[in-house]
Coordinates of C-alpha atoms in Angstrom, one line a residue:
Chain A
M1 CA 0.0 0.3 0.0
A2 CA 1.4 2.9 -1.5
D3 CA -0.7 5.4 1.7
L4 CA 1.5 3.2 4.4
K5 CA 5.0 3.1 2.9
R6 CA 4.7 7.1 2.7
F7 CA 3.8 7.0 6.2
K8 CA 6.9 4.6 7.2
E9 CA 8.7 7.3 5.2
E10 CA 7.6 9.9 7.2
F11 CA 8.4 8.6 10.4
V12 CA 11.9 7.3 9.5
K13 CA 12.8 10.1 8.5
G14 CA 13.4 12.1 11.6
I15 CA 14.7 9.5 13.6
G16 CA 17.8 8.8 10.4
G17 CA 18.7 11.1 7.3
E18 CA 16.9 14.5 9.1
N19 CA 17.0 13.7 12.6
P20 CA 16.1 16.9 14.2
T21 CA 19.6 17.1 16.5
F22 CA 22.0 15.6 14.6
R23 CA 21.1 16.6 11.0
L24 CA 19.0 19.3 11.2
V25 CA 20.4 20.8 14.3
I26 CA 17.7 22.0 16.0
G27 CA 16.7 22.7 18.8
M28 CA 20.0 22.6 20.5
C29 CA 19.0 23.9 23.3
P30 CA 17.1 20.7 25.9
P31 CA 19.9 18.1 24.1
L32 CA 23.1 21.2 25.6
A33 CA 21.4 21.7 29.1
I34 CA 19.8 19.4 30.4
S35 CA 21.7 16.0 29.1
T36 CA 23.4 15.5 32.5
A37 CA 21.4 12.3 33.5
V38 CA 20.1 9.8 31.2
I39 CA 16.6 9.1 33.5
N40 CA 16.8 13.4 32.7
G41 CA 17.3 13.2 28.4
F42 CA 14.6 10.6 28.0
G43 CA 12.0 12.3 30.2
M44 CA 12.1 15.5 28.2
G45 CA 12.4 13.5 24.8
L46 CA 9.0 11.8 25.9
A47 CA 7.2 15.3 27.1
A48 CA 9.1 16.8 23.0
T49 CA 6.9 14.3 22.0
F50 CA 4.2 14.5 23.1
V51 CA 3.6 18.2 22.3
L52 CA 5.1 17.4 19.1
L53 CA 2.3 15.0 18.4
G54 CA 0.0 16.9 19.3
S55 CA 0.9 20.3 18.0
N56 CA 1.3 18.4 14.3
I57 CA -2.2 16.9 14.6
M58 CA -3.8 19.9 15.5
V59 CA -2.0 21.9 13.1
S60 CA -2.8 19.3 10.1
L61 CA -6.2 19.2 11.5
I62 CA -7.6 23.0 11.0
R63 CA -5.2 23.6 8.0
N64 CA -7.7 24.1 5.4
F65 CA -9.6 26.8 7.5
T66 CA -6.1 28.7 8.9
P67 CA -5.3 31.9 7.3
S68 CA -2.0 31.8 6.6
K69 CA -1.5 35.9 7.9
V70 CA -2.7 34.5 11.2
R71 CA -1.1 31.0 11.1
L72 CA 1.9 31.7 13.4
P73 CA -0.6 33.5 16.5
I74 CA -2.2 30.2 16.3
F75 CA 0.5 27.7 15.8
I76 CA 2.0 29.2 19.0
I77 CA -1.1 29.4 21.0
I78 CA -1.2 25.5 19.9
I79 CA 1.8 24.2 20.8
S80 CA 1.9 26.5 24.5
T81 CA -1.5 24.8 25.1
F82 CA 0.1 21.3 25.0
V83 CA 3.4 22.7 26.6
T84 CA 1.3 23.3 29.6
I85 CA -0.8 20.3 29.1
T86 CA 2.2 18.0 29.9
D87 CA 3.8 20.9 32.9
L88 CA 0.4 19.8 34.3
F89 CA 0.5 16.2 33.7
T90 CA 4.1 15.6 34.5
E91 CA 4.3 17.8 38.0
A92 CA 0.9 15.6 38.5
F93 CA 2.4 12.5 38.0
T94 CA 6.4 12.2 38.1
P95 CA 6.8 16.0 40.1
D96 CA 10.6 14.2 40.8
L97 CA 10.8 14.1 37.1
H98 CA 9.0 17.7 36.3
K99 CA 11.9 19.5 39.2
A100 CA 14.3 17.4 37.5
L101 CA 14.0 19.8 34.4
G102 CA 13.0 22.1 36.2
I103 CA 12.1 25.8 33.4
F104 CA 12.8 23.6 30.8
I105 CA 9.1 21.7 30.3
P106 CA 8.1 25.7 29.7
L107 CA 10.8 26.1 27.6
I108 CA 9.7 23.5 25.3
V109 CA 7.0 26.9 24.1
V110 CA 9.9 28.0 21.9
N111 CA 11.7 24.8 21.2
C112 CA 12.4 25.9 17.5
I113 CA 11.6 21.5 15.9
I114 CA 8.2 22.3 16.8
L115 CA 7.0 24.7 15.4
A116 CA 9.6 24.0 12.3
R117 CA 8.1 20.8 11.7
A118 CA 4.4 22.4 12.2
E119 CA 5.2 25.4 9.8
A120 CA 7.2 23.1 7.2
F121 CA 5.0 20.0 7.3
A122 CA 2.0 19.5 9.5
S123 CA 0.5 22.5 7.7
K124 CA 0.8 21.5 4.3
Q125 CA 0.3 17.9 5.1
P126 CA -2.8 15.8 5.5
L127 CA -3.8 13.9 9.4
L128 CA -1.9 10.6 9.1
Y129 CA 2.0 11.9 7.1
S130 CA 1.7 14.5 9.9
I131 CA 1.5 11.9 12.9
A132 CA 4.1 9.5 11.1
D133 CA 6.2 13.3 11.1
G134 CA 5.1 14.2 14.5
L135 CA 6.2 10.5 16.0
G136 CA 9.4 10.0 13.8
M137 CA 10.9 13.6 14.9
G138 CA 9.7 13.0 18.5
V139 CA 11.4 9.9 18.4
G140 CA 14.3 11.2 17.1
F141 CA 14.6 14.0 19.3
T142 CA 14.4 10.9 22.2
L143 CA 17.0 8.8 20.9
A144 CA 19.7 11.7 20.4
I145 CA 19.2 13.4 23.7
T146 CA 18.9 9.6 25.6
L147 CA 22.3 8.8 23.5
I148 CA 24.2 12.4 24.9
S149 CA 22.5 11.7 28.5
T150 CA 24.2 8.1 28.6
I151 CA 27.3 9.4 27.7
R152 CA 27.7 12.1 29.6
E153 CA 25.6 10.4 32.6
M154 CA 28.4 7.8 33.0
L155 CA 31.5 9.4 31.8
G156 CA 31.1 12.7 34.2
N157 CA 29.3 10.8 37.1
G158 CA 30.1 7.2 36.8
T159 CA 26.7 5.8 36.4
F160 CA 23.8 5.0 34.2
L161 CA 20.4 5.4 35.1
G162 CA 21.7 6.3 38.5
H163 CA 23.6 2.3 38.8
A164 CA 27.5 2.6 38.6
V165 CA 28.9 1.0 36.2
F166 CA 32.5 1.3 36.4
G167 CA 32.7 0.1 40.0
A168 CA 34.0 2.5 42.9
S169 CA 38.2 2.7 41.1
Y170 CA 36.2 5.0 38.9
E171 CA 37.5 8.8 38.7
P172 CA 34.5 10.8 37.1
A173 CA 34.8 13.2 34.6
I174 CA 33.3 16.3 35.9
V175 CA 33.9 18.3 33.0
M176 CA 31.6 15.7 31.1
I177 CA 28.7 16.8 33.7
L178 CA 29.5 20.1 33.1
A179 CA 28.5 22.5 30.1
P180 CA 31.8 22.3 28.3
G181 CA 31.5 18.6 28.4
A182 CA 27.4 19.1 26.3
F183 CA 29.4 21.3 23.6
L184 CA 32.3 18.1 23.1
T185 CA 29.8 15.0 23.5
M186 CA 27.6 17.3 21.1
G187 CA 30.5 17.8 18.4
L188 CA 31.8 14.3 18.5
L189 CA 28.5 12.9 17.9
I190 CA 27.8 15.3 15.1
G191 CA 31.3 14.9 13.3
L192 CA 30.4 10.8 13.9
M193 CA 26.9 10.9 12.2
N194 CA 28.3 12.9 9.3
H195 CA 31.2 10.7 8.9
L196 CA 28.3 7.5 8.8
G197 CA 26.2 9.5 6.2
R198 CA 29.0 10.1 4.3
K199 CA 29.9 6.4 3.7
K200 CA 26.3 5.5 2.2
Chain B
M1 CA -13.0 45.4 8.1
R2 CA -14.5 42.5 7.1
E3 CA -10.6 40.6 6.6
F4 CA -9.8 42.0 10.0
L5 CA -12.8 40.6 11.4
R6 CA -12.4 37.3 10.2
L7 CA -9.3 36.9 11.5
A8 CA -9.9 38.5 14.9
G9 CA -12.6 35.8 15.2
I10 CA -10.2 33.1 14.4
L11 CA -7.7 33.6 16.4
T12 CA -10.2 34.2 18.9
L13 CA -12.3 30.5 18.9
V14 CA -8.5 28.8 18.7
S15 CA -7.7 30.3 22.2
I16 CA -11.1 29.4 23.2
I17 CA -10.6 26.3 22.8
S18 CA -7.0 26.2 23.9
A19 CA -8.5 28.1 27.4
W20 CA -11.0 25.2 27.9
A21 CA -8.0 22.4 27.2
L22 CA -6.5 24.3 29.8
S23 CA -9.0 24.7 32.2
S24 CA -10.4 20.8 32.2
T25 CA -6.7 19.4 32.4
Y26 CA -5.8 21.9 35.5
N27 CA -9.2 20.8 37.1
I28 CA -8.1 16.7 36.5
T29 CA -4.3 17.4 37.9
K30 CA -4.7 20.1 40.7
P31 CA -5.7 17.8 43.1
I32 CA -3.3 15.7 43.0
I33 CA -0.8 18.1 42.4
D34 CA -2.2 19.2 45.4
L35 CA -2.3 15.4 47.5
K36 CA 1.8 14.8 46.1
R37 CA 2.5 18.7 47.8
Y38 CA 1.1 17.4 50.8
Q39 CA 1.6 14.1 51.2
K40 CA 6.1 15.6 50.3
K41 CA 5.8 18.0 53.2
I42 CA 4.7 15.4 55.2
E43 CA 7.0 12.6 54.3
A44 CA 9.8 15.4 54.8
L45 CA 8.9 16.0 58.2
S46 CA 8.4 12.5 59.7
Q47 CA 12.3 12.3 58.5
V48 CA 13.6 15.1 60.1
L49 CA 11.4 15.7 63.7
P50 CA 11.5 12.9 66.5
P51 CA 8.8 10.3 66.9
F52 CA 5.7 12.2 66.9
D53 CA 1.7 12.1 67.1
N54 CA 0.3 15.1 66.8
Q55 CA 0.5 16.5 63.2
P56 CA 3.2 18.9 63.0
D57 CA 1.3 20.7 59.7
K58 CA -1.4 21.9 61.5
E59 CA 0.4 23.2 64.3
I60 CA 2.6 25.8 62.7
V61 CA 3.9 29.1 63.9
K62 CA 4.4 31.7 61.8
L63 CA 7.7 33.8 62.4
T64 CA 9.2 36.8 59.7
T65 CA 13.0 37.1 59.9
E66 CA 15.0 40.3 60.0
K67 CA 15.5 39.9 55.9
G68 CA 11.7 39.6 55.4
E69 CA 12.0 35.8 54.8
V70 CA 8.5 34.2 56.5
I71 CA 9.9 31.0 58.4
E72 CA 6.9 28.5 59.2
F73 CA 8.0 26.1 62.4
Y74 CA 6.1 22.8 62.7
V75 CA 5.7 21.6 66.0
G76 CA 5.6 17.9 66.7
R77 CA 4.4 16.9 70.2
K78 CA 4.4 13.0 71.4
K79 CA 1.6 12.5 74.3
G80 CA 1.6 16.2 74.5
E81 CA 5.0 16.4 74.8
L82 CA 7.3 19.0 72.5
T83 CA 9.6 16.7 70.8
G84 CA 10.5 19.0 68.2
V85 CA 10.2 21.5 65.1
A86 CA 10.7 21.4 62.3
F87 CA 11.4 24.4 59.8
K88 CA 12.2 25.3 56.0
K89 CA 14.5 27.5 55.0
N90 CA 16.0 28.6 52.1
T91 CA 19.7 29.1 50.7
V92 CA 21.6 30.6 48.0
G93 CA 23.1 27.4 46.0
Y94 CA 25.2 27.4 43.0
G95 CA 22.4 26.9 40.5
G96 CA 20.1 29.6 42.7
N97 CA 17.6 28.7 45.8
I98 CA 17.8 25.7 48.0
A99 CA 14.6 24.8 50.0
L100 CA 15.8 22.7 53.2
M101 CA 13.3 20.7 55.8
I102 CA 15.4 21.0 59.2
G103 CA 14.3 19.3 62.8
V104 CA 15.6 20.4 65.4
T105 CA 15.2 18.9 69.0
P106 CA 14.1 21.2 72.0
Q107 CA 17.8 21.7 73.3
G108 CA 18.6 23.1 69.9
K109 CA 20.1 20.0 68.2
I110 CA 19.7 19.2 64.8
Y111 CA 17.9 15.6 64.5
G112 CA 17.3 15.7 61.0
I113 CA 17.7 17.7 57.7
Q114 CA 16.1 17.3 54.3
V115 CA 16.4 19.1 50.4
M116 CA 13.1 19.8 50.0
E117 CA 13.8 21.4 46.5
Q118 CA 17.1 22.3 45.0
N119 CA 18.7 22.9 41.3
E120 CA 22.6 22.8 41.9
T121 CA 24.8 21.1 39.2
P122 CA 23.6 17.3 38.6
G123 CA 26.3 14.8 39.7
L124 CA 28.1 17.3 41.8
G125 CA 26.2 19.5 43.8
A126 CA 23.2 17.9 43.3
K127 CA 25.5 15.7 45.8
I128 CA 23.8 18.0 48.9
S129 CA 20.9 16.1 49.0
H130 CA 22.3 12.6 49.8
P131 CA 22.2 11.3 52.9
N132 CA 25.9 10.7 53.6
F133 CA 26.2 14.7 53.1
L134 CA 23.3 15.3 55.3
Q135 CA 24.3 13.2 58.2
Q136 CA 26.9 14.4 59.6
F137 CA 24.6 17.8 61.0
T138 CA 22.4 15.5 62.9
N139 CA 23.1 16.0 66.5
K140 CA 25.0 19.3 65.9
D141 CA 24.1 22.4 68.1
L142 CA 25.7 26.4 67.4
A143 CA 27.5 26.7 70.3
S144 CA 29.5 23.3 69.7
T145 CA 30.2 23.4 66.0
R146 CA 32.3 25.7 63.6
W147 CA 29.5 26.1 61.5
E148 CA 32.5 26.1 58.2
V149 CA 32.8 23.7 55.2
K150 CA 36.8 22.0 56.0
K151 CA 38.4 23.9 53.8
M152 CA 37.4 27.0 55.1
G153 CA 38.5 26.3 58.5
G154 CA 35.2 24.5 59.8
D155 CA 33.5 21.1 61.5
F156 CA 31.9 19.9 58.5
D157 CA 33.0 17.9 55.1
Q158 CA 32.3 19.4 52.0
I159 CA 31.5 17.8 48.6
S160 CA 34.6 17.9 46.5
A161 CA 34.4 20.5 43.3
A162 CA 31.0 21.2 45.0
T163 CA 32.0 23.9 47.6
V164 CA 29.8 26.4 46.5
S165 CA 27.1 24.3 47.3
S166 CA 28.2 22.6 50.6
R167 CA 29.0 25.8 52.3
A168 CA 25.3 27.2 51.0
I169 CA 23.6 23.8 52.8
T170 CA 26.0 24.9 55.9
K171 CA 25.4 28.4 56.1
G172 CA 21.3 27.6 55.2
I173 CA 21.4 25.0 58.9
K174 CA 23.4 27.8 60.7
E175 CA 21.3 31.0 59.6
G176 CA 18.2 28.5 60.4
L177 CA 19.2 27.3 64.1
N178 CA 20.3 31.0 65.3
F179 CA 17.3 32.0 64.9
F180 CA 15.1 29.3 66.1
Q181 CA 17.9 29.5 68.9
S182 CA 16.4 33.8 69.1
N183 CA 13.1 32.5 69.0
K184 CA 12.9 29.4 70.8
E185 CA 10.4 30.9 73.8
K186 CA 8.0 32.5 71.3
I187 CA 8.8 29.6 69.2
L188 CA 7.4 26.9 71.9
K189 CA 5.9 28.8 73.7
Q190 CA 2.8 29.6 71.4
G191 CA 3.1 25.5 69.8

C-alpha cells in the first residue's frame, strides 16, 4: 500500500536522515542543557514528543481553515497549550522528573523543532503523515538526547540511570557533566553521524 | 475591515478552545498535584522530626526573619510533650535557591535535614541531597560547632568540586538554627 509506505518514510526520516538534533541541528537547547542524566534526557524527549505529536495533529486538522496571515499565532497558541498540559501532567504524575527538568518543560514552547514541523510539514500535509512526522521527529529527538545523556552520565558521574557502572575505582570526569562536556559530546556525535552518512 | 474581523474571529476561537483545554487539564491535575505536595511535606516532616503522634503540619508558628523571609515552624509532640520543631529554610546555592527542611530538638540540636528543592549541578552539587552528606549535621548545635566546611576551617566535610553548594547548606542550617534559638521561646510557647 502506497499510504503505508509513505507513512513509514515520514516516520523514519526523523530518526535517521533528518534527525532534528544531529542532522537539522535545531532545538539544541535541551540536548545541551538537561542531558546530564539519562532519566532527564529521556523524560525531556518524551515530553517534547508528546507536544510535537499533539501540535502536528491539531495543526494538520485545521490546516484548511487556517488563514496564512495569522497562522503563526495560531501555531504558537496550539503549541503552548500542549506544553502547559504536559507541564501540569508531569507535575501531577512524575513530580521528581518535573522538578529535575524545571524551567525546560515550559521552554519546550520555544523549541524550534516543534514550530518548524508545524510550519514546514503539518500545515501542508494530511493528518496521517503529520502523525508519522511528529512521531518520527519526536523519537529521533528522544534517541539523540538519550544518547548524549548516556555518554555524559556514564563518563561524568560513572552511573547509568543512577546505578554505578564502572565500579568504585572510577574517577568521574566532572567536565562531562558541566557545560563543556555537553558541547564536546554533541560535536563528536555530529561529526560521527556526518562521517557515517558520507560513507553511504 | 471584513478580513480583519474574520482573522480576529478565528484567533479568538482558537484561544477559547485552548483556554477550555487548559482549564480542564488544570481541574484534573490540581487535586493530584496538591496531594503529592502534601504527601511530600508530611514525609519530610516525619524524616526530620523526632517521633511524634500529633499533626505537625497543623501546629504552625509563623515568624518573619530580619530579611523578610517568612518561616513556618511545625511543632511535633508525642503524648502532648514537645519532641521537636521543624522548619523550611531557603538558602542560595550554585544554581539558585535551595529549600531545606530542618528538624531541631527542643535543646537546639539538629535532628534531621532534608533537601526539598534544589537546582544544583547534577552529579556535583546535587549530591547535597544525599544522606551521606546530610548525616554529618545530626546532633550538632550552635555552641559546640564551627559552622563552615573543612576547607574554610569549619567542622563539616564538603563535597569535592561542590564547595559552593556544600557551604550554602552549612550556611542555611546555621542561619536557621540562629533564628530558631533567638525565637525559641515564642515558638515553644505558642506551639
